[in-house]
Amino acid sequence: TVVAEAVAGEFPFAATFVDLVAARADTVPQAVAAALGVGEGPQQPLDAAITGRLARGRSLLVLDNCEHVIDAVAELVERLLAAGPTTTVLVTSRERLALPGERVVVVGPLPLGSDAEQLFRERAAAADPEAVPDAAAVADLCARLDGLPLAIELAAARNAALGGPGLLTGLGDYVRLLAGGRGHDVRHRSLQAVIGWSHDLLDTPERAQFRRLSVFAGSFDLAAAAAVCEAEPAVTADLLGRLVDKSLVTHQRDAGRWRMLATIRAVAAAKLAEADETDELLRRHRRWAAAAASDLDAEGFDAVADDLREALRTSPAGPDAAAHALAAALGRLTHARGFLAEARERYQQAATHAATGREAARDLCRAAECAQLGHDSGGAYDLLIAAAERAGGGNGRALALAQAVELACRCPATFAVEIPHERLSALLAEARTLGDPADPEVAAWLALAAAWTVHPQKLTPGREQAAAAVPVARHSGDAVLVSAALGAVRAAAVSTGEIVDAHRLSRERLALLPRLDGADSRDAA
């Protein structure tokens, strides 16, 4: 962040900082897009949205804490630089990207005899302004900590209580700072000793909160910590303050949130496993995440996105109410955020956690909608057929079959294999048999599917049938259905050369856009 702020003037179009500490390999592009404030669109994949924002002029992108997602970062950076020659990328990692043109600047430990001891004195003074560290003990301590800043800060926080000699005695066999090897493993082995020693100085309530907070992948607020730790907010706040004072939790004052550094979190997670609390805390975390996601909108998603994804990733296989609610909410949020491919995946995950076939069918239909928005009509059709199978019978199966028929007739050119018209007619006949015509949604989809199956060549809908579907769709009150019905009439008008009528219908569909809010993939132009 310091570098980005210092050189912001040299990059007038963007100087953006992205912390990837909580990212996984498959969410790196989403983290970058979130920092840039862009998302996918019907005609714009996520990579294109990112490169489009950066390619407007001289731009700087700072990617921090990349070692655990190094391959994904390397692939993304290579694509960004190829697409935007005016983009500069600064990456911090314990491992180089190994890309052509990469310039590596090695950032080593703090120099002993100057900066390392100065950092210790500053942090010790912040903890206790009246403490005067013994110079020889500080020099010895910094040397034994190999000049690592976090280790020095943690030790300095205990200086007031133990003094220099006490610190050296406390470290003892805990110091296992190893040189060489791969950065990720070395750093964890090195700092686990310091953090473990600091943990041993906590009292029982502090230790319990320390290890339980390890379930948070990203930052968290006081309410989230209290919910997961199952403690009163006042008690949670007191313990959080103590852990911040001991440099085991970081307080993000401007945002009113807290977080653990990745290395500290790893030690805390190990302590959680030792206490045999992992399964229980993951269950609490999942329950909190499901409740939090249900109340979120797209604007508030980015702050807790990492934790929502992590809670779903650690969910048990099979039906689970909290996991289902969380996956469905993630589908809704990532859809609204413009991450269409992820939204599709989340809805499919929701189907695996659904308690009933009907619930799973609904999730798969939503996944199919995301697939259509991503221009994968074949995938959407397969999802709709799968939804029909999960629904079993009744309106659920009828809805999925009718939507599948309408899609296959409307977008035949996008399918890898043409679906025989006889097959689609049979599916429609089954949907008519199963569906309740008194249900407005069922009636609208049946009318739409019927309009599109009039012509065996599956190129245009029947004009009269499509026109008859419009009032049925309006009766359903669903803007997506109304847009689809108007689109069918428009397609028929275009096929017969009625251009003026087609333009009128386009304007009418465009008037629906505020209600659609990106939910309909059909061309409204």
Short mmCIF file of C-alpha atoms in Angstrom, two decimals:
data_model
loop_
_atom_site.label_atom_id
_atom_site.label_comp_id
_atom_site.label_asym_id
_atom_site.label_seq_id
_atom_site.Cartn_x
_atom_site.Cartn_y
_atom_site.Cartn_z
CA THR A 1 0.00 0.00 0.00
CA VAL A 2 2.89 2.38 0.76
CA VAL A 3 4.36 1.84 -2.71
CA ALA A 4 1.00 2.29 -4.41
CA GLU A 5 0.39 5.55 -2.56
CA ALA A 6 3.92 6.82 -3.22
CA VAL A 7 3.77 6.38 -7.01
CA ALA A 8 0.07 6.98 -7.56
CA GLY A 9 0.82 10.21 -9.38
CA GLU A 10 2.78 8.34 -12.03
CA PHE A 11 -0.18 6.11 -12.81
CA PRO A 12 -3.13 8.46 -13.40
CA PHE A 13 -5.57 5.76 -14.51
CA ALA A 14 -5.20 3.36 -11.59
CA ALA A 15 -2.95 2.48 -8.66
CA THR A 16 -4.75 -0.48 -7.12
CA PHE A 17 -3.71 -2.65 -4.17
CA VAL A 18 -4.99 -6.25 -3.95
CA ASP A 19 -4.37 -8.36 -0.82
CA LEU A 20 -4.45 -12.05 -1.85
CA VAL A 21 -3.77 -13.49 1.59
CA ALA A 22 -7.22 -15.10 1.77
CA ALA A 23 -7.53 -15.95 -1.94
CA ARG A 24 -7.43 -19.41 -3.47
CA ALA A 25 -6.14 -20.27 -6.93
CA ASP A 26 -9.64 -20.20 -8.42
CA THR A 27 -10.62 -16.84 -6.86
CA VAL A 28 -7.59 -14.69 -7.79
CA PRO A 29 -9.36 -13.00 -10.76
CA GLN A 30 -12.39 -12.27 -8.57
CA ALA A 31 -10.19 -10.64 -5.92
CA VAL A 32 -8.54 -8.42 -8.55
CA ALA A 33 -11.91 -7.57 -10.12
CA ALA A 34 -13.34 -6.69 -6.72
CA ALA A 35 -10.46 -4.30 -6.00
CA LEU A 36 -10.90 -2.66 -9.41
CA GLY A 37 -14.69 -2.53 -9.03
CA VAL A 38 -15.48 -4.47 -12.21
CA GLY A 39 -17.42 -7.65 -13.00
CA GLU A 40 -18.50 -9.93 -15.80
CA GLY A 41 -21.18 -8.91 -18.27
CA PRO A 42 -23.19 -10.77 -20.93
CA GLN A 43 -20.60 -9.78 -23.55
CA GLN A 44 -17.57 -9.39 -21.30
CA PRO A 45 -15.70 -12.20 -19.46
CA LEU A 46 -14.03 -11.31 -16.18
CA ASP A 47 -10.51 -11.16 -17.67
CA ALA A 48 -11.74 -8.74 -20.33
CA ALA A 49 -13.35 -6.54 -17.68
CA ILE A 50 -10.07 -6.41 -15.73
CA THR A 51 -7.86 -5.71 -18.74
CA GLY A 52 -10.35 -3.16 -20.03
CA ARG A 53 -10.13 -1.18 -16.80
CA LEU A 54 -6.32 -1.33 -16.68
CA ALA A 55 -5.81 -0.64 -20.39
CA ARG A 56 -7.29 2.86 -20.23
CA GLY A 57 -3.81 4.29 -19.61
CA ARG A 58 -0.79 3.99 -17.32
CA SER A 59 -1.98 1.73 -14.50
CA LEU A 60 -0.33 0.06 -11.52
CA LEU A 61 -1.62 -3.18 -10.00
CA VAL A 62 -0.07 -4.29 -6.69
CA LEU A 63 -0.68 -7.98 -5.88
CA ASP A 64 0.32 -8.73 -2.28
CA ASN A 65 0.87 -12.12 -0.55
CA CYS A 66 0.95 -14.28 -3.67
CA GLU A 67 3.07 -17.27 -2.70
CA HIS A 68 0.17 -19.64 -1.98
CA VAL A 69 -1.50 -18.85 -5.34
CA ILE A 70 1.66 -18.29 -7.37
CA ASP A 71 0.64 -20.24 -10.48
CA ALA A 72 -2.74 -18.54 -10.73
CA VAL A 73 -1.13 -15.11 -10.25
CA ALA A 74 1.51 -15.85 -12.89
CA GLU A 75 -1.14 -16.84 -15.44
CA LEU A 76 -3.22 -13.75 -14.70
CA VAL A 77 -0.26 -11.35 -14.84
CA GLU A 78 0.90 -12.83 -18.14
CA ARG A 79 -2.55 -12.25 -19.65
CA LEU A 80 -2.80 -8.73 -18.24
CA LEU A 81 0.60 -7.64 -19.56
CA ALA A 82 -0.07 -9.14 -22.99
CA ALA A 83 -3.38 -7.30 -23.22
CA GLY A 84 -2.24 -3.98 -21.75
CA PRO A 85 1.31 -2.73 -22.44
CA THR A 86 0.65 0.37 -20.29
CA THR A 87 0.00 -1.76 -17.21
CA THR A 88 2.66 -2.26 -14.51
CA VAL A 89 2.27 -5.08 -12.00
CA LEU A 90 4.10 -5.18 -8.65
CA VAL A 91 3.95 -8.59 -6.95
CA THR A 92 5.05 -9.48 -3.43
CA SER A 93 5.77 -13.16 -2.90
CA ARG A 94 8.31 -15.54 -1.49
CA GLU A 95 8.57 -17.11 -4.93
CA ARG A 96 9.16 -15.39 -8.27
CA LEU A 97 6.59 -15.65 -11.05
CA ALA A 98 9.19 -16.83 -13.61
CA LEU A 99 7.68 -14.72 -16.40
CA PRO A 100 9.62 -13.13 -19.27
CA GLY A 101 10.69 -9.59 -18.42
CA GLU A 102 10.21 -10.08 -14.69
CA ARG A 103 12.50 -8.00 -12.50
CA VAL A 104 13.11 -9.55 -9.09
CA VAL A 105 13.91 -7.39 -6.08
CA VAL A 106 14.91 -9.52 -3.10
CA VAL A 107 13.63 -8.19 0.23
CA GLY A 108 15.72 -9.82 2.93
CA PRO A 109 15.45 -9.70 6.74
CA LEU A 110 15.97 -6.43 8.53
CA PRO A 111 19.68 -5.57 8.87
CA LEU A 112 21.08 -6.51 12.26
CA GLY A 113 22.80 -3.78 14.20
CA SER A 114 20.37 -1.11 12.92
CA ASP A 115 16.87 -1.58 11.54
CA ALA A 116 16.05 -4.81 13.39
CA GLU A 117 16.92 -3.38 16.80
CA GLN A 118 15.18 -0.10 15.93
CA LEU A 119 11.97 -1.97 15.12
CA PHE A 120 12.17 -3.81 18.43
CA ARG A 121 12.63 -0.59 20.39
CA GLU A 122 9.72 1.13 18.61
CA ARG A 123 7.33 -1.76 19.20
CA ALA A 124 8.45 -2.18 22.81
CA ALA A 125 7.93 1.54 23.43
CA ALA A 126 4.46 1.38 21.87
CA ALA A 127 3.54 -1.40 24.29
CA ASP A 128 5.13 0.31 27.31
CA PRO A 129 6.58 3.84 26.83
CA GLU A 130 8.55 3.58 30.09
CA ALA A 131 10.34 0.36 29.20
CA VAL A 132 14.03 0.65 28.38
CA PRO A 133 15.18 -2.53 26.60
CA ASP A 134 18.68 -3.82 27.37
CA ALA A 135 20.75 -3.10 24.25
CA ALA A 136 22.83 -6.29 24.41
CA ALA A 137 19.77 -8.48 25.00
CA VAL A 138 17.93 -6.80 22.11
CA ALA A 139 20.85 -7.37 19.76
CA ASP A 140 21.07 -11.03 20.79
CA LEU A 141 17.31 -11.49 20.46
CA CYS A 142 17.13 -9.92 16.97
CA ALA A 143 20.03 -12.08 15.83
CA ARG A 144 18.33 -15.24 17.09
CA LEU A 145 15.13 -14.17 15.30
CA ASP A 146 17.09 -13.70 12.05
CA GLY A 147 15.77 -10.14 11.70
CA LEU A 148 12.25 -11.30 10.80
CA PRO A 149 9.90 -8.33 11.43
CA LEU A 150 6.86 -10.27 12.68
CA ALA A 151 8.94 -12.34 15.07
CA ILE A 152 10.61 -9.18 16.39
CA GLU A 153 7.27 -7.43 16.86
CA LEU A 154 5.82 -10.37 18.77
CA ALA A 155 8.84 -10.51 21.04
CA ALA A 156 8.78 -6.74 21.62
CA ALA A 157 5.17 -6.95 22.74
CA ARG A 158 6.33 -9.10 25.69
CA ASN A 159 9.32 -6.96 26.62
CA ALA A 160 7.50 -5.07 29.37
CA ALA A 161 6.49 -8.29 31.08
CA LEU A 162 9.71 -10.30 30.69
CA GLY A 163 12.56 -7.94 29.85
CA GLY A 164 15.46 -8.86 27.60
CA PRO A 165 16.81 -11.81 29.65
CA GLY A 166 13.30 -13.17 30.13
CA LEU A 167 12.61 -12.99 26.41
CA LEU A 168 15.77 -14.92 25.60
CA THR A 169 14.90 -17.55 28.19
CA GLY A 170 11.33 -17.75 26.88
CA LEU A 171 12.44 -18.32 23.34
CA GLY A 172 14.75 -21.20 24.23
CA ASP A 173 14.08 -24.22 22.02
CA TYR A 174 11.21 -22.47 20.27
CA VAL A 175 13.62 -20.78 17.90
CA ARG A 176 13.83 -22.98 14.81
CA LEU A 177 14.45 -20.37 12.16
CA LEU A 178 15.72 -22.24 9.12
CA ALA A 179 17.57 -20.81 6.13
CA GLY A 180 17.07 -21.90 2.53
CA GLY A 181 14.33 -24.08 1.13
CA ARG A 182 11.01 -22.90 -0.26
CA GLY A 183 9.86 -19.65 1.29
CA HIS A 184 6.35 -20.78 2.22
CA ASP A 185 7.38 -23.75 4.34
CA VAL A 186 10.36 -21.99 5.90
CA ARG A 187 8.31 -19.02 6.97
CA HIS A 188 5.69 -21.18 8.62
CA ARG A 189 8.25 -23.27 10.46
CA SER A 190 10.09 -20.17 11.60
CA LEU A 191 7.15 -18.21 12.91
CA GLN A 192 5.24 -21.10 14.44
CA ALA A 193 7.85 -21.20 17.21
CA VAL A 194 7.43 -17.51 18.03
CA ILE A 195 3.64 -17.61 17.80
CA GLY A 196 3.49 -20.82 19.81
CA TRP A 197 5.55 -19.20 22.54
CA SER A 198 3.28 -16.15 22.51
CA HIS A 199 0.25 -18.44 22.67
CA ASP A 200 1.61 -20.16 25.77
CA LEU A 201 1.61 -16.78 27.58
CA LEU A 202 -2.16 -16.35 27.05
CA ASP A 203 -4.66 -17.17 29.76
CA THR A 204 -7.38 -19.78 29.17
CA PRO A 205 -10.10 -17.49 27.72
CA GLU A 206 -7.55 -15.77 25.47
CA ARG A 207 -6.29 -19.10 24.17
CA ALA A 208 -9.84 -20.26 23.42
CA GLN A 209 -10.64 -17.13 21.41
CA PHE A 210 -7.26 -17.18 19.69
CA ARG A 211 -7.71 -20.67 18.28
CA ARG A 212 -11.43 -20.21 17.46
CA LEU A 213 -10.81 -17.09 15.40
CA SER A 214 -8.67 -19.20 13.06
CA VAL A 215 -11.79 -20.29 11.16
CA PHE A 216 -12.01 -16.81 9.60
CA ALA A 217 -10.23 -16.74 6.25
CA GLY A 218 -10.47 -12.97 5.92
CA SER A 219 -11.37 -10.04 8.14
CA PHE A 220 -14.29 -10.18 10.54
CA ASP A 221 -16.32 -7.79 12.66
CA LEU A 222 -17.25 -8.04 16.32
CA ALA A 223 -20.66 -9.62 15.65
CA ALA A 224 -19.10 -12.36 13.52
CA ALA A 225 -16.45 -13.14 16.16
CA ALA A 226 -19.10 -13.29 18.89
CA ALA A 227 -21.30 -15.60 16.80
CA VAL A 228 -18.51 -18.05 15.97
CA CYS A 229 -16.99 -18.02 19.46
CA GLU A 230 -20.49 -18.17 21.01
CA ALA A 231 -19.67 -15.46 23.53
CA GLU A 232 -21.31 -12.22 24.62
CA PRO A 233 -20.23 -9.24 22.46
CA ALA A 234 -18.73 -7.49 25.49
CA VAL A 235 -16.62 -10.54 26.36
CA THR A 236 -15.59 -10.97 22.73
CA ALA A 237 -14.56 -7.32 22.49
CA ASP A 238 -12.45 -7.56 25.64
CA LEU A 239 -10.63 -10.69 24.44
CA LEU A 240 -10.13 -9.23 20.95
CA GLY A 241 -8.53 -6.17 22.52
CA ARG A 242 -6.17 -8.34 24.52
CA LEU A 243 -5.15 -10.34 21.44
CA VAL A 244 -4.56 -7.13 19.49
CA ASP A 245 -2.35 -5.85 22.31
CA LYS A 246 -0.38 -9.09 22.09
CA SER A 247 0.08 -8.66 18.29
CA LEU A 248 -1.83 -11.89 17.58
CA VAL A 249 -4.77 -10.14 15.89
CA THR A 250 -4.66 -7.05 13.69
CA HIS A 251 -7.27 -4.31 14.10
CA GLN A 252 -8.31 -2.56 10.90
CA ARG A 253 -9.51 0.62 12.58
CA ASP A 254 -10.93 2.40 9.54
CA ALA A 255 -13.11 -0.58 8.63
CA GLY A 256 -13.97 -1.59 12.20
CA ARG A 257 -12.78 -5.11 11.48
CA TRP A 258 -10.09 -7.52 12.67
CA ARG A 259 -8.03 -10.23 11.04
CA MET A 260 -5.23 -12.70 11.72
CA LEU A 261 -2.07 -12.75 9.67
CA ALA A 262 -1.85 -15.94 7.63
CA THR A 263 1.05 -17.40 9.60
CA ILE A 264 -0.59 -16.67 12.95
CA ARG A 265 -3.85 -18.16 11.69
CA ALA A 266 -2.02 -21.37 10.72
CA VAL A 267 -0.73 -21.78 14.27
CA ALA A 268 -4.14 -20.98 15.73
CA ALA A 269 -5.75 -23.59 13.46
CA ALA A 270 -3.27 -26.18 14.72
CA LYS A 271 -4.22 -25.27 18.29
CA LEU A 272 -7.88 -25.66 17.35
CA ALA A 273 -7.19 -29.17 16.07
CA GLU A 274 -5.25 -30.03 19.23
CA ALA A 275 -8.30 -28.99 21.28
CA ASP A 276 -10.51 -31.23 19.10
CA GLU A 277 -12.73 -28.24 18.26
CA THR A 278 -12.24 -27.99 14.49
CA ASP A 279 -15.48 -29.68 13.39
CA GLU A 280 -17.58 -27.74 15.88
CA LEU A 281 -16.05 -24.38 14.97
CA LEU A 282 -16.40 -25.04 11.26
CA ARG A 283 -20.07 -25.80 11.89
CA ARG A 284 -20.49 -22.50 13.75
CA HIS A 285 -18.60 -20.65 11.03
CA ARG A 286 -20.81 -22.20 8.35
CA ARG A 287 -23.96 -21.30 10.29
CA TRP A 288 -22.75 -17.70 10.72
CA ALA A 289 -21.78 -17.46 7.04
CA ALA A 290 -25.19 -18.68 5.88
CA ALA A 291 -26.96 -16.13 8.07
CA ALA A 292 -24.63 -13.31 7.02
CA ALA A 293 -24.95 -14.12 3.32
CA SER A 294 -28.74 -14.14 3.46
CA ASP A 295 -28.74 -10.48 4.58
CA LEU A 296 -26.05 -9.26 2.19
CA ASP A 297 -26.32 -7.32 -1.03
CA ALA A 298 -23.68 -7.11 -3.77
CA GLU A 299 -22.22 -3.94 -2.25
CA GLY A 300 -21.39 -5.64 1.04
CA PHE A 301 -20.22 -8.91 -0.50
CA ASP A 302 -16.54 -8.14 -1.03
CA ALA A 303 -15.83 -7.58 2.69
CA VAL A 304 -16.83 -11.14 3.63
CA ALA A 305 -16.45 -12.96 0.31
CA ASP A 306 -13.38 -14.95 1.37
CA ASP A 307 -15.09 -16.26 4.49
CA LEU A 308 -18.31 -17.18 2.69
CA ARG A 309 -16.32 -19.16 0.12
CA GLU A 310 -14.19 -20.80 2.80
CA ALA A 311 -17.24 -21.79 4.84
CA LEU A 312 -18.77 -23.45 1.80
CA ARG A 313 -15.50 -25.16 0.87
CA THR A 314 -15.30 -26.81 4.29
CA SER A 315 -18.96 -27.91 4.31
CA PRO A 316 -19.70 -31.64 4.56
CA ALA A 317 -20.91 -33.48 1.50
CA GLY A 318 -24.59 -34.23 1.07
CA PRO A 319 -27.75 -32.49 2.31
CA ASP A 320 -27.05 -29.76 4.85
CA ALA A 321 -29.37 -26.84 5.56
CA ALA A 322 -26.66 -24.29 6.36
CA ALA A 323 -24.47 -25.32 3.43
CA HIS A 324 -27.47 -25.16 1.08
CA ALA A 325 -28.48 -21.70 2.28
CA LEU A 326 -24.88 -20.50 2.01
CA ALA A 327 -24.33 -21.89 -1.50
CA ALA A 328 -27.62 -20.44 -2.77
CA ALA A 329 -26.80 -17.05 -1.24
CA LEU A 330 -23.33 -17.15 -2.78
CA GLY A 331 -24.95 -17.89 -6.13
CA ARG A 332 -27.18 -14.84 -5.76
CA LEU A 333 -24.36 -12.57 -4.58
CA THR A 334 -21.77 -13.61 -7.16
CA HIS A 335 -24.42 -13.29 -9.89
CA ALA A 336 -25.21 -9.75 -8.74
CA ARG A 337 -21.48 -9.02 -8.44
CA GLY A 338 -20.93 -10.05 -12.07
CA PHE A 339 -19.06 -13.32 -11.41
CA LEU A 340 -21.28 -15.45 -13.64
CA ALA A 341 -19.14 -18.59 -13.85
CA GLU A 342 -18.80 -18.69 -10.07
CA ALA A 343 -22.52 -18.06 -9.61
CA ARG A 344 -23.29 -21.06 -11.79
CA GLU A 345 -20.89 -23.21 -9.75
CA ARG A 346 -22.41 -22.03 -6.45
CA TYR A 347 -25.96 -22.87 -7.54
CA GLN A 348 -24.79 -26.32 -8.63
CA GLN A 349 -23.15 -26.75 -5.21
CA ALA A 350 -26.42 -25.68 -3.60
CA ALA A 351 -28.18 -28.50 -5.45
CA THR A 352 -25.78 -31.04 -3.91
CA HIS A 353 -26.67 -29.77 -0.42
CA ALA A 354 -30.44 -29.54 -1.04
CA ALA A 355 -32.73 -31.50 1.25
CA THR A 356 -35.35 -32.22 -1.45
CA GLY A 357 -35.41 -32.81 -5.18
CA ARG A 358 -37.66 -29.81 -5.64
CA GLU A 359 -35.13 -27.57 -3.88
CA ALA A 360 -32.28 -28.98 -5.97
CA ALA A 361 -34.28 -28.44 -9.18
CA ARG A 362 -34.72 -24.77 -8.31
CA ASP A 363 -30.97 -24.41 -7.77
CA LEU A 364 -30.14 -26.09 -11.07
CA CYS A 365 -32.58 -23.83 -12.92
CA ARG A 366 -30.75 -20.82 -11.48
CA ALA A 367 -27.43 -22.35 -12.54
CA ALA A 368 -28.89 -22.74 -16.04
CA GLU A 369 -29.80 -19.05 -16.05
CA CYS A 370 -26.18 -18.16 -15.24
CA ALA A 371 -24.98 -20.49 -17.99
CA GLN A 372 -27.23 -18.69 -20.49
CA LEU A 373 -25.86 -15.32 -19.39
CA GLY A 374 -22.40 -16.76 -19.97
CA HIS A 375 -23.44 -17.82 -23.50
CA ASP A 376 -23.28 -21.54 -22.75
CA SER A 377 -26.70 -22.58 -24.02
CA GLY A 378 -25.70 -26.23 -24.27
CA GLY A 379 -24.62 -26.27 -20.65
CA ALA A 380 -27.81 -24.48 -19.65
CA TYR A 381 -29.93 -27.08 -21.45
CA ASP A 382 -28.11 -29.91 -19.67
CA LEU A 383 -28.69 -28.19 -16.32
CA LEU A 384 -32.40 -27.78 -17.06
CA ILE A 385 -32.74 -31.45 -17.97
CA ALA A 386 -30.90 -32.33 -14.74
CA ALA A 387 -33.30 -30.02 -12.86
CA ALA A 388 -36.25 -31.88 -14.38
CA GLU A 389 -34.80 -35.18 -13.20
CA ARG A 390 -34.25 -33.89 -9.67
CA ALA A 391 -37.73 -32.35 -9.51
CA GLY A 392 -39.30 -35.75 -10.04
CA GLY A 393 -42.71 -34.64 -11.27
CA GLY A 394 -45.36 -31.97 -11.05
CA ASN A 395 -44.79 -28.28 -11.71
CA GLY A 396 -41.08 -28.45 -10.95
CA ARG A 397 -40.41 -30.94 -13.73
CA ALA A 398 -42.83 -29.17 -16.09
CA LEU A 399 -41.07 -25.82 -15.58
CA ALA A 400 -37.60 -27.23 -16.19
CA LEU A 401 -38.69 -29.16 -19.31
CA ALA A 402 -40.53 -26.15 -20.78
CA GLN A 403 -37.49 -23.93 -20.24
CA ALA A 404 -35.21 -26.55 -21.80
CA VAL A 405 -37.43 -26.79 -24.88
CA GLU A 406 -37.63 -23.01 -25.28
CA LEU A 407 -33.85 -22.68 -24.98
CA ALA A 408 -33.07 -25.50 -27.43
CA CYS A 409 -35.39 -23.99 -30.04
CA ARG A 410 -34.22 -20.42 -29.52
CA CYS A 411 -30.47 -21.10 -29.56
CA PRO A 412 -29.92 -24.23 -31.72
CA ALA A 413 -26.70 -22.91 -33.27
CA THR A 414 -24.93 -22.83 -29.88
CA PHE A 415 -25.44 -26.53 -29.15
CA ALA A 416 -22.64 -28.99 -29.85
CA VAL A 417 -25.17 -31.58 -31.06
CA GLU A 418 -28.55 -30.74 -32.55
CA ILE A 419 -31.46 -32.01 -30.49
CA PRO A 420 -34.13 -33.66 -32.71
CA HIS A 421 -37.37 -31.74 -32.94
CA GLU A 422 -39.26 -34.94 -32.13
CA ARG A 423 -37.40 -35.12 -28.81
CA LEU A 424 -38.30 -31.53 -27.97
CA SER A 425 -41.95 -32.08 -28.92
CA ALA A 426 -42.06 -35.09 -26.61
CA LEU A 427 -40.56 -33.07 -23.75
CA LEU A 428 -43.12 -30.31 -24.28
CA ALA A 429 -45.96 -32.84 -24.34
CA GLU A 430 -44.72 -34.27 -21.04
CA ALA A 431 -44.47 -30.79 -19.53
CA ARG A 432 -48.05 -30.05 -20.56
CA THR A 433 -49.23 -33.27 -18.94
CA LEU A 434 -47.40 -32.57 -15.67
CA GLY A 435 -47.83 -28.80 -15.34
CA ASP A 436 -50.72 -27.05 -13.66
CA PRO A 437 -52.14 -24.55 -16.22
CA ALA A 438 -53.54 -22.50 -13.35
CA ASP A 439 -50.00 -21.73 -12.16
CA PRO A 440 -49.02 -18.43 -13.90
CA GLU A 441 -45.33 -19.29 -14.18
CA VAL A 442 -45.97 -22.77 -15.54
CA ALA A 443 -48.56 -21.45 -18.00
CA ALA A 444 -46.16 -18.77 -19.27
CA TRP A 445 -43.28 -21.15 -19.86
CA LEU A 446 -45.53 -23.69 -21.55
CA ALA A 447 -46.86 -20.97 -23.85
CA LEU A 448 -43.34 -19.81 -24.69
CA ALA A 449 -42.10 -23.33 -25.39
CA ALA A 450 -45.14 -23.97 -27.58
CA ALA A 451 -44.44 -20.82 -29.60
CA TRP A 452 -40.85 -21.85 -30.29
CA THR A 453 -41.74 -25.38 -31.39
CA VAL A 454 -44.12 -24.33 -34.15
CA HIS A 455 -41.45 -24.48 -36.86
CA PRO A 456 -39.55 -27.79 -37.15
CA GLN A 457 -36.44 -25.94 -38.33
CA LYS A 458 -36.33 -24.29 -34.87
CA LEU A 459 -35.27 -20.92 -36.23
CA THR A 460 -38.24 -18.67 -35.33
CA PRO A 461 -41.30 -18.97 -33.11
CA GLY A 462 -44.85 -18.93 -34.37
CA ARG A 463 -46.07 -15.32 -34.45
CA GLU A 464 -49.59 -16.01 -33.19
CA GLN A 465 -48.42 -18.40 -30.50
CA ALA A 466 -45.75 -15.96 -29.32
CA ALA A 467 -48.27 -13.10 -29.20
CA ALA A 468 -50.61 -15.28 -27.15
CA ALA A 469 -47.79 -15.97 -24.67
CA VAL A 470 -47.34 -12.26 -23.84
CA PRO A 471 -50.50 -11.76 -21.73
CA VAL A 472 -49.86 -15.10 -20.01
CA ALA A 473 -46.35 -13.91 -19.12
CA ARG A 474 -47.68 -10.55 -17.91
CA HIS A 475 -50.11 -12.38 -15.64
CA SER A 476 -47.16 -14.18 -13.99
CA GLY A 477 -45.69 -10.83 -12.94
CA ASP A 478 -42.20 -12.08 -13.82
CA ALA A 479 -40.16 -9.52 -15.81
CA VAL A 480 -37.92 -12.26 -17.21
CA LEU A 481 -40.91 -14.12 -18.61
CA VAL A 482 -42.41 -10.94 -20.08
CA SER A 483 -39.08 -10.11 -21.73
CA ALA A 484 -38.81 -13.65 -23.11
CA ALA A 485 -42.35 -13.50 -24.53
CA LEU A 486 -41.76 -10.11 -26.14
CA GLY A 487 -38.46 -11.44 -27.49
CA ALA A 488 -40.28 -14.34 -29.13
CA VAL A 489 -42.75 -11.99 -30.83
CA ARG A 490 -39.86 -9.79 -31.93
CA ALA A 491 -38.00 -12.79 -33.39
CA ALA A 492 -41.10 -13.72 -35.36
CA ALA A 493 -41.47 -10.14 -36.60
CA VAL A 494 -37.84 -10.01 -37.73
CA SER A 495 -38.24 -13.28 -39.63
CA THR A 496 -41.14 -11.85 -41.62
CA GLY A 497 -39.48 -8.47 -42.28
CA GLU A 498 -41.70 -6.44 -39.93
CA ILE A 499 -38.85 -4.18 -38.85
CA VAL A 500 -40.97 -1.33 -37.45
CA ASP A 501 -42.85 -3.75 -35.22
CA ALA A 502 -39.57 -5.39 -34.18
CA HIS A 503 -38.14 -2.02 -33.11
CA ARG A 504 -41.28 -1.28 -31.08
CA LEU A 505 -40.95 -4.59 -29.29
CA SER A 506 -37.25 -3.91 -28.63
CA ARG A 507 -38.13 -0.60 -26.98
CA GLU A 508 -40.74 -2.31 -24.85
CA ARG A 509 -38.20 -4.92 -23.73
CA LEU A 510 -35.62 -2.24 -22.97
CA ALA A 511 -38.14 -0.61 -20.63
CA LEU A 512 -38.00 -3.81 -18.57
CA LEU A 513 -34.26 -3.61 -17.97
CA PRO A 514 -34.48 -1.94 -14.52
CA ARG A 515 -36.68 -4.84 -13.37
CA LEU A 516 -34.49 -7.48 -15.00
CA ASP A 517 -31.30 -6.25 -13.26
CA GLY A 518 -29.13 -8.43 -15.50
CA ALA A 519 -31.22 -11.56 -15.02
CA ASP A 520 -32.18 -12.15 -18.66
CA SER A 521 -29.64 -13.17 -21.28
CA ARG A 522 -31.85 -12.56 -24.30
CA ASP A 523 -30.82 -9.77 -26.67
CA ALA A 524 -32.96 -6.72 -26.00
CA ALA A 525 -31.54 -4.65 -28.87
#
